[in-house]
Coordinates of C-alpha atoms in Angstrom, one line a residue:
Chain A
M1 CA -5.6 39.9 84.9
I2 CA -4.9 41.8 81.2
A3 CA -8.5 41.2 80.6
E4 CA -11.5 41.5 82.7
I5 CA -15.3 40.7 81.1
K6 CA -17.7 42.1 83.9
G7 CA -21.6 41.2 83.5
I8 CA -21.7 41.6 79.9
C9 CA -26.2 41.8 78.7
K10 CA -27.1 41.9 74.8
K11 CA -30.5 41.5 74.3
Y12 CA -31.6 40.6 70.7
P13 CA -35.3 39.2 69.6
S14 CA -34.4 36.2 69.3
F15 CA -31.1 35.6 71.7
E16 CA -29.8 37.3 74.6
L17 CA -26.4 37.3 76.6
K18 CA -26.9 37.5 80.0
D19 CA -24.2 38.3 82.2
V20 CA -21.0 36.9 81.1
S21 CA -17.8 37.4 83.3
F22 CA -14.8 35.9 83.1
G23 CA -10.9 37.1 83.3
L24 CA -7.9 36.2 81.0
E25 CA -4.3 36.2 82.2
K26 CA -1.1 37.0 80.9
G27 CA 1.1 34.0 79.6
R28 CA -2.2 32.0 79.0
I29 CA -4.6 30.6 76.4
A30 CA -8.4 30.9 77.3
G31 CA -10.8 28.0 75.3
F32 CA -14.1 30.1 74.6
I33 CA -16.3 27.1 73.9
G34 CA -20.2 27.0 73.5
R35 CA -21.9 25.4 70.8
N36 CA -23.3 27.2 67.5
G37 CA -25.4 30.2 68.7
A38 CA -24.3 30.0 72.2
G39 CA -23.2 33.8 72.4
K40 CA -19.0 33.1 71.7
T41 CA -19.6 35.7 68.8
T42 CA -21.6 38.6 70.4
T43 CA -18.7 38.2 73.5
V44 CA -16.1 38.9 71.0
K45 CA -17.7 41.6 69.3
A46 CA -18.4 43.1 72.8
M47 CA -14.9 42.3 73.7
L48 CA -14.0 44.5 70.4
N49 CA -16.4 47.2 71.1
L50 CA -18.5 46.6 68.1
I51 CA -21.7 46.4 69.9
H52 CA -23.6 48.0 72.1
T53 CA -24.2 46.3 75.2
D54 CA -27.0 46.6 77.4
G55 CA -25.0 46.5 80.8
G56 CA -21.7 45.6 82.0
S57 CA -18.5 46.6 81.0
V58 CA -15.2 45.2 79.3
E59 CA -11.3 46.4 80.6
F60 CA -8.4 46.0 78.9
F61 CA -4.7 45.8 80.8
G62 CA -6.8 47.8 83.7
L63 CA -8.7 50.4 81.1
P64 CA -12.4 50.7 80.7
L65 CA -12.4 50.0 76.8
K66 CA -15.4 52.7 75.8
E67 CA -12.7 55.6 76.9
N68 CA -9.3 53.6 76.0
E69 CA -10.2 51.7 72.4
K70 CA -7.6 53.2 70.4
E71 CA -5.0 52.1 73.1
I72 CA -6.2 48.8 73.7
K73 CA -6.8 48.6 69.9
I74 CA -3.1 49.1 69.6
R75 CA -2.0 46.3 72.3
T76 CA -4.9 43.6 70.9
G77 CA -5.1 41.6 68.0
Y78 CA -7.8 40.6 66.6
S79 CA -8.1 37.5 63.6
S80 CA -11.7 36.1 62.5
G81 CA -12.0 32.6 61.0
T82 CA -15.3 33.7 59.7
V83 CA -14.6 36.9 57.5
S84 CA -12.4 38.1 55.5
W85 CA -11.5 41.0 54.4
Y86 CA -10.6 42.8 51.1
P87 CA -11.3 39.8 49.0
R88 CA -9.8 41.0 45.7
K89 CA -6.9 43.0 47.2
K90 CA -3.0 41.4 47.2
I91 CA -2.3 40.4 50.0
K92 CA 0.9 42.6 50.2
D93 CA -1.8 45.4 49.7
I94 CA -3.6 44.8 52.7
A95 CA -0.5 44.7 55.4
D96 CA 0.8 47.7 54.0
T97 CA -2.0 49.5 54.6
V98 CA -2.6 48.0 57.9
K99 CA 0.8 48.1 58.8
R100 CA 0.6 51.8 58.7
F101 CA -2.1 51.9 61.5
Y102 CA 0.6 50.2 64.3
D103 CA 3.9 52.2 65.5
T104 CA 4.4 48.4 66.8
W105 CA 4.4 46.7 63.8
D106 CA 7.2 44.4 63.5
E107 CA 8.2 43.9 60.2
E108 CA 10.4 41.0 60.9
A109 CA 7.6 39.0 62.4
Y110 CA 5.3 39.3 59.6
R111 CA 7.5 38.1 57.4
R112 CA 8.0 35.2 59.9
Y113 CA 4.6 34.3 59.7
T114 CA 3.7 34.9 56.0
Q115 CA 7.0 32.2 56.2
L116 CA 5.3 29.9 58.7
F117 CA 1.9 30.4 57.1
E118 CA 3.5 30.1 53.5
L119 CA 1.4 32.9 52.7
D120 CA 2.2 34.0 49.0
E121 CA 1.6 38.1 49.3
N122 CA 0.9 38.7 45.9
K123 CA -2.4 36.2 46.1
T124 CA -5.2 38.0 46.9
P125 CA -8.2 36.4 49.9
T126 CA -10.4 35.1 47.1
E127 CA -7.4 32.6 45.9
L128 CA -6.9 31.1 49.4
S129 CA -8.5 28.8 50.9
E130 CA -10.2 29.3 54.5
G131 CA -7.4 28.4 56.8
M132 CA -5.4 30.2 54.9
K133 CA -7.6 32.9 54.9
V134 CA -7.3 32.3 58.7
K135 CA -3.8 32.2 58.7
L136 CA -3.8 35.6 57.0
N137 CA -5.6 37.1 59.1
L138 CA -3.5 35.7 62.1
A139 CA -0.2 37.2 60.9
L140 CA -1.9 40.4 61.1
A141 CA -2.7 40.1 64.0
L142 CA 0.2 38.9 65.3
S143 CA 2.9 41.6 63.4
H144 CA 1.7 43.9 66.0
K145 CA 3.0 43.0 68.9
A146 CA -0.2 42.3 70.1
E147 CA 0.0 41.5 74.0
I148 CA -3.8 39.8 73.9
L149 CA -5.2 38.0 70.9
I150 CA -8.7 37.3 70.7
L151 CA -9.9 35.1 67.9
D152 CA -13.1 34.1 66.6
E153 CA -13.3 30.8 65.5
P154 CA -9.9 30.8 64.3
T155 CA -9.2 26.9 63.4
S156 CA -12.3 26.6 61.8
G157 CA -11.8 25.7 58.2
L158 CA -8.0 24.0 59.1
D159 CA -7.2 21.1 58.1
P160 CA -6.0 18.5 61.4
F161 CA -2.0 19.5 60.3
S162 CA -2.8 23.4 59.9
R163 CA -4.7 23.2 63.2
N164 CA -2.0 21.5 64.8
E165 CA 0.4 23.8 63.7
L166 CA -2.0 26.9 64.8
L167 CA -2.0 25.6 68.2
E168 CA 1.6 25.3 68.7
T169 CA 1.7 29.0 67.3
F170 CA -1.1 29.6 70.0
R171 CA 2.1 28.0 72.6
E172 CA 4.7 30.1 71.2
L173 CA 3.1 33.2 72.0
K174 CA 2.1 32.3 75.3
N175 CA 5.6 31.3 76.2
D176 CA 6.1 34.6 74.8
G177 CA 3.6 36.4 78.1
A178 CA 0.9 37.0 75.4
A179 CA -2.6 36.2 76.3
V180 CA -4.2 33.8 73.8
F181 CA -8.3 34.2 73.8
F182 CA -9.9 31.4 71.2
S183 CA -13.6 31.1 70.8
T184 CA -14.3 26.6 69.3
H185 CA -17.2 24.9 68.7
I186 CA -14.1 22.4 68.6
I187 CA -13.5 20.4 72.0
S188 CA -10.1 18.7 70.8
D189 CA -8.7 21.8 70.4
I190 CA -9.5 23.1 73.9
E191 CA -8.2 19.7 75.1
K192 CA -4.7 20.2 73.4
C193 CA -4.0 23.6 73.8
A194 CA -6.0 25.6 76.5
D195 CA -4.7 26.4 79.7
D196 CA -8.3 28.0 81.4
I197 CA -12.0 26.9 79.8
I198 CA -14.7 29.1 79.2
Y199 CA -17.8 27.7 78.7
I200 CA -20.7 29.3 76.9
S201 CA -24.3 27.8 77.2
K202 CA -27.6 29.9 76.3
G203 CA -25.9 32.6 76.5
R204 CA -24.5 32.3 79.6
I205 CA -21.1 31.5 81.3
A206 CA -21.5 27.8 82.5
A207 CA -18.2 27.3 83.8
A208 CA -15.0 30.0 83.9
T209 CA -12.0 27.9 85.1
A210 CA -8.8 26.7 85.0
K211 CA -8.4 23.3 83.0
E212 CA -7.5 21.1 85.2
D213 CA -10.4 22.5 87.7
F214 CA -12.6 22.1 85.2
I215 CA -12.3 18.6 85.0
K216 CA -12.3 18.2 89.1
K217 CA -15.7 20.2 89.2
Y218 CA -17.5 18.9 86.3
S219 CA -16.0 15.7 85.2
A220 CA -16.7 12.1 85.7
E221 CA -13.6 9.2 86.3
G222 CA -12.3 8.9 82.9
E223 CA -14.4 11.3 81.4
S224 CA -12.5 12.9 78.7
I225 CA -13.0 17.3 78.6
E226 CA -15.3 16.4 75.6
D227 CA -17.4 13.8 77.1
T228 CA -17.7 16.0 79.8
L229 CA -18.9 19.4 77.5
L230 CA -21.5 17.1 75.8
R231 CA -22.6 15.5 79.2
L232 CA -23.2 19.3 80.6
E233 CA -24.8 20.3 76.7
G234 CA -27.0 18.0 76.5
G235 CA -28.3 18.5 79.8
A236 CA -28.3 22.1 79.0
G237 CA -30.6 21.3 76.4
N238 CA -33.0 19.1 78.1
E239 CA -33.7 21.8 80.5
Chain B
M1 CA -6.7 60.9 59.2
N2 CA -3.8 60.2 55.8
N3 CA -3.8 56.9 56.9
I4 CA -7.4 56.6 57.0
L5 CA -7.5 58.1 53.5
R6 CA -4.6 55.6 52.5
K7 CA -6.8 53.1 53.2
E8 CA -9.9 54.3 51.8
M9 CA -8.4 54.9 48.6
K10 CA -6.0 51.9 48.3
L11 CA -8.4 48.9 49.7
S12 CA -11.9 50.2 50.1
A13 CA -12.2 52.4 46.5
S14 CA -13.8 51.1 43.4
V15 CA -11.8 51.7 40.4
L16 CA -14.7 53.1 38.5
S17 CA -14.7 56.0 41.4
Y18 CA -11.6 57.1 39.9
L19 CA -12.4 56.2 36.1
F20 CA -16.0 58.3 36.6
I21 CA -13.8 61.6 37.5
P22 CA -13.2 62.5 34.7
F23 CA -17.3 62.8 33.7
G24 CA -16.1 66.3 34.6
L25 CA -15.0 66.8 31.1
M26 CA -18.7 66.9 30.3
F27 CA -18.8 70.2 30.9
L28 CA -17.1 70.4 27.0
I29 CA -20.2 68.7 25.9
P30 CA -22.5 71.8 23.5
N31 CA -26.2 71.3 23.9
Y32 CA -26.3 68.6 26.7
P33 CA -27.1 68.8 30.3
V34 CA -23.7 69.0 31.7
L35 CA -24.5 68.8 35.6
C36 CA -25.2 65.1 34.1
G37 CA -21.5 65.4 34.5
A38 CA -21.4 65.7 38.3
F39 CA -24.5 62.7 38.5
F40 CA -22.0 60.4 36.8
V41 CA -19.2 61.6 39.4
T42 CA -21.4 60.5 42.2
L43 CA -22.3 57.1 40.5
G44 CA -18.9 56.4 40.3
I45 CA -18.4 57.1 44.1
F46 CA -21.3 54.9 44.8
Q47 CA -19.4 52.3 43.4
S48 CA -16.8 52.7 46.1
F49 CA -19.5 52.0 48.3
Q50 CA -20.9 49.0 46.9
N51 CA -17.3 47.8 47.4
T52 CA -17.4 48.8 51.0
R53 CA -20.2 46.3 51.9
E54 CA -18.7 43.1 49.7
T55 CA -15.3 43.9 51.2
N56 CA -16.6 44.1 55.0
D57 CA -14.5 47.2 55.1
I58 CA -16.7 48.6 57.8
V59 CA -16.0 46.2 60.6
F60 CA -12.1 46.1 59.5
S61 CA -12.1 49.6 59.4
A62 CA -13.7 49.3 63.1
L63 CA -10.7 46.8 64.2
L64 CA -8.2 49.4 63.7
P65 CA -6.8 51.3 66.4
I66 CA -9.1 54.7 64.7
A67 CA -11.8 56.2 66.7
K68 CA -15.7 54.9 65.3
K69 CA -16.1 58.4 63.9
D70 CA -12.8 58.6 62.3
I71 CA -14.1 55.6 60.2
V72 CA -16.8 58.1 58.9
K73 CA -14.5 60.8 58.4
G74 CA -12.6 58.9 56.1
K75 CA -15.4 58.1 54.2
Y76 CA -16.0 61.5 54.0
L77 CA -12.5 62.7 53.0
F78 CA -12.5 60.1 50.1
V79 CA -15.7 61.3 49.2
C80 CA -14.9 65.1 49.3
V81 CA -11.1 64.1 47.5
I82 CA -12.7 62.4 44.0
E83 CA -15.9 65.3 43.8
G84 CA -12.7 67.6 44.1
A85 CA -11.1 66.1 41.3
A86 CA -14.1 65.9 39.4
A87 CA -14.7 69.9 40.3
L88 CA -10.8 71.0 38.8
I89 CA -11.7 69.3 36.1
M90 CA -15.3 70.7 35.5
T91 CA -13.0 74.1 36.5
A92 CA -10.6 73.5 33.4
A93 CA -13.5 72.5 31.0
V94 CA -14.8 76.1 32.3
I95 CA -11.9 78.2 31.6
I96 CA -11.4 76.2 28.2
R97 CA -14.6 77.3 27.3
M98 CA -14.1 80.6 28.3
T99 CA -11.4 81.3 27.0
I100 CA -9.7 79.4 24.2
L101 CA -13.0 78.3 22.8
E102 CA -14.8 81.8 23.6
K103 CA -15.3 82.0 20.3
A104 CA -16.8 78.6 18.9
E105 CA -19.9 79.1 17.0
I106 CA -20.9 75.4 18.8
Y107 CA -20.8 77.2 22.1
I108 CA -22.2 80.5 21.5
N109 CA -25.2 78.5 20.3
N110 CA -25.3 76.2 22.9
T111 CA -29.3 75.6 23.8
L112 CA -29.1 74.5 27.2
M113 CA -27.4 75.5 30.3
N114 CA -23.8 76.9 29.5
A115 CA -20.6 75.1 31.1
N116 CA -19.8 78.3 33.6
F117 CA -19.2 78.9 37.3
F118 CA -22.7 79.0 37.8
A119 CA -22.6 75.6 36.7
I120 CA -19.7 74.7 38.5
A121 CA -21.5 75.6 41.9
C122 CA -24.6 73.6 41.1
A123 CA -22.5 70.4 40.7
F124 CA -20.8 71.2 44.2
V125 CA -24.6 71.6 45.0
I126 CA -25.3 68.5 43.7
F127 CA -22.7 67.2 45.5
G128 CA -23.6 68.5 48.6
L129 CA -26.5 66.5 48.1
F130 CA -25.1 63.2 47.3
N131 CA -22.9 63.5 51.0
A132 CA -26.3 64.5 52.4
I133 CA -28.3 62.1 51.1
F134 CA -26.3 59.4 49.9
V135 CA -23.6 59.2 52.2
G136 CA -25.2 60.6 55.1
G137 CA -28.0 58.1 54.3
F138 CA -25.6 55.0 54.4
F139 CA -24.6 56.0 57.5
R140 CA -27.8 55.1 59.1
T141 CA -27.1 51.4 58.7
A142 CA -23.3 50.8 57.2
Y143 CA -24.8 49.0 54.6
K144 CA -27.6 49.3 53.0
T145 CA -26.9 51.6 49.6
G146 CA -29.7 51.1 47.5
V147 CA -32.0 53.0 49.2
P148 CA -30.3 55.9 50.0
F149 CA -28.9 56.0 46.2
V150 CA -32.8 55.7 45.0
I151 CA -33.6 58.7 47.1
Y152 CA -30.4 60.9 46.3
T153 CA -31.2 60.1 42.2
V154 CA -35.0 60.7 42.6
S155 CA -34.1 64.1 44.5
V156 CA -31.0 64.7 41.9
F157 CA -32.6 65.5 38.3
P158 CA -35.3 67.8 39.7
A159 CA -32.3 69.9 41.1
I160 CA -31.0 69.5 37.6
F161 CA -33.6 70.5 35.7
V162 CA -34.3 73.7 38.1
A163 CA -30.6 74.2 37.3
E164 CA -31.3 74.1 33.9
S165 CA -34.4 76.6 34.0
I166 CA -33.5 79.2 36.3
R167 CA -32.1 81.4 33.6
H168 CA -35.7 81.4 31.9
I169 CA -36.9 83.4 35.3
P170 CA -36.7 86.8 33.9
G171 CA -33.9 88.9 35.9
L172 CA -32.1 85.8 36.5
E173 CA -30.7 85.4 32.7
G174 CA -26.7 86.8 33.7
V175 CA -27.0 83.2 35.7
N176 CA -26.4 81.8 32.0
A177 CA -23.5 84.1 31.2
F178 CA -20.8 83.1 28.4
G179 CA -17.8 83.8 28.5
T180 CA -16.0 86.6 30.9
D181 CA -19.5 88.0 31.2
K182 CA -20.7 89.2 34.3
I183 CA -17.7 87.4 36.0
I184 CA -18.4 88.7 39.4
L185 CA -21.4 87.5 39.8
Q186 CA -20.7 84.5 38.4
I187 CA -17.7 84.0 40.8
L188 CA -20.3 85.0 43.9
L189 CA -22.5 82.1 42.5
L190 CA -19.5 79.9 42.5
I191 CA -18.3 81.0 46.2
C192 CA -22.1 80.0 47.0
G193 CA -22.2 76.9 45.2
I194 CA -19.3 75.8 47.5
A195 CA -20.5 77.2 50.6
V196 CA -24.0 74.9 50.1
F197 CA -21.6 72.3 49.6
L198 CA -19.8 72.6 53.1
I199 CA -22.7 73.4 54.4
L200 CA -24.8 70.2 53.5
T201 CA -21.7 68.2 53.9
L202 CA -20.2 69.4 57.2
T203 CA -24.1 68.9 58.6
S204 CA -24.3 65.4 57.5
L205 CA -21.3 64.4 58.9
K206 CA -22.0 65.2 62.0
F207 CA -25.3 63.5 61.9
A208 CA -23.4 60.7 59.8
C209 CA -20.7 60.1 63.1
K210 CA -24.5 60.2 65.4
N211 CA -25.8 57.6 64.0
F212 CA -22.7 55.2 63.2
E213 CA -21.6 55.0 66.6
K214 CA -25.2 53.7 67.7
I215 CA -25.1 50.8 65.3
D216 CA -24.3 47.4 66.0
L217 CA -21.5 46.1 63.6

């Protein structure tokens, strides 16, 4: 197990994350699915030590996150599809600053990803479309040889072609032995490339299992994962 | 810490923080409350904190492989670098007034506080107040800049008024010495000013680290 999230709890005035537990394995893609407001971003923030949890623990590489934050962050990569950093700074300046924090920075990989994603380094994030911003974040996250990638809604705002390219990139990373964890509310992304499904509903993990097991356990015959999740979520909504 | 300072200067800083450093040259303006120059320098730094919020710099920094307290230390270091640069300019201006322009009538007949080492000491106290009230206040939330800056502004102008008035208190005329008069007293006052700056800054840094640690980003 490359990462283990055990019993994370976090209470806000209008929302509560309850006993969130799941594990991530090397060389696998885990899709973290849930509707808006289900607790995906809160969980991701807990995994990045951006929030203080009321209970539970997060471990990467067998090390507790709180005591080994620096080492763990060198070995993990993060990208968000919803936040843009330094919108008026040139991409080359952002990258030049970021790379100095990582001994593991791979300039060749960075060049490869900027080329693959067609990123013009002389542009600023404000000059990029939403999809290109995601690609910029991803290029930065992928260039320091992260062993696990935590991606918060990386496909949001991407056109179908770019999304397909991105999912293909996930598969390549997986083949290289990295673990990919991405949150999304787009079910087709999960169907296309996830090995594991972690389904969160109303702040609770409703399922965390391999995709095949998920289908066996929850899907009716002939039912797609999308239909299954919509049915489950409908049921949760009617509770 | 070099990488963090570099990130502050290259990505997070507003260009105004650099452009406002030469306000230290206000120490050359005769018949003018020279300590306003120190306030303008801090106004420039304030713009960088606005930038910090608008560019999501704090969360970006929190995702880097550094300790959370290093984010706070990086900000303080950046602030101190700007303040230090401005203090150097002020010192140059004071030395010019003390030496080359020692006989300039316009400075001899200066009606307000003289730009001397005591004035630089007061500038250091103003910088210390900025660090303690504004920078320390910012790290209570890591996004609110308005309230701490208003509190700082409300505090700094009475402090400037006190610094300007102190020479009128009988027995304290020496603080307004001109040229190299009472140079030992002037240097002692400068050391006191720097000491106050260090105490305010380091105490504030300690509390800022503690407060920032508690914040959910």
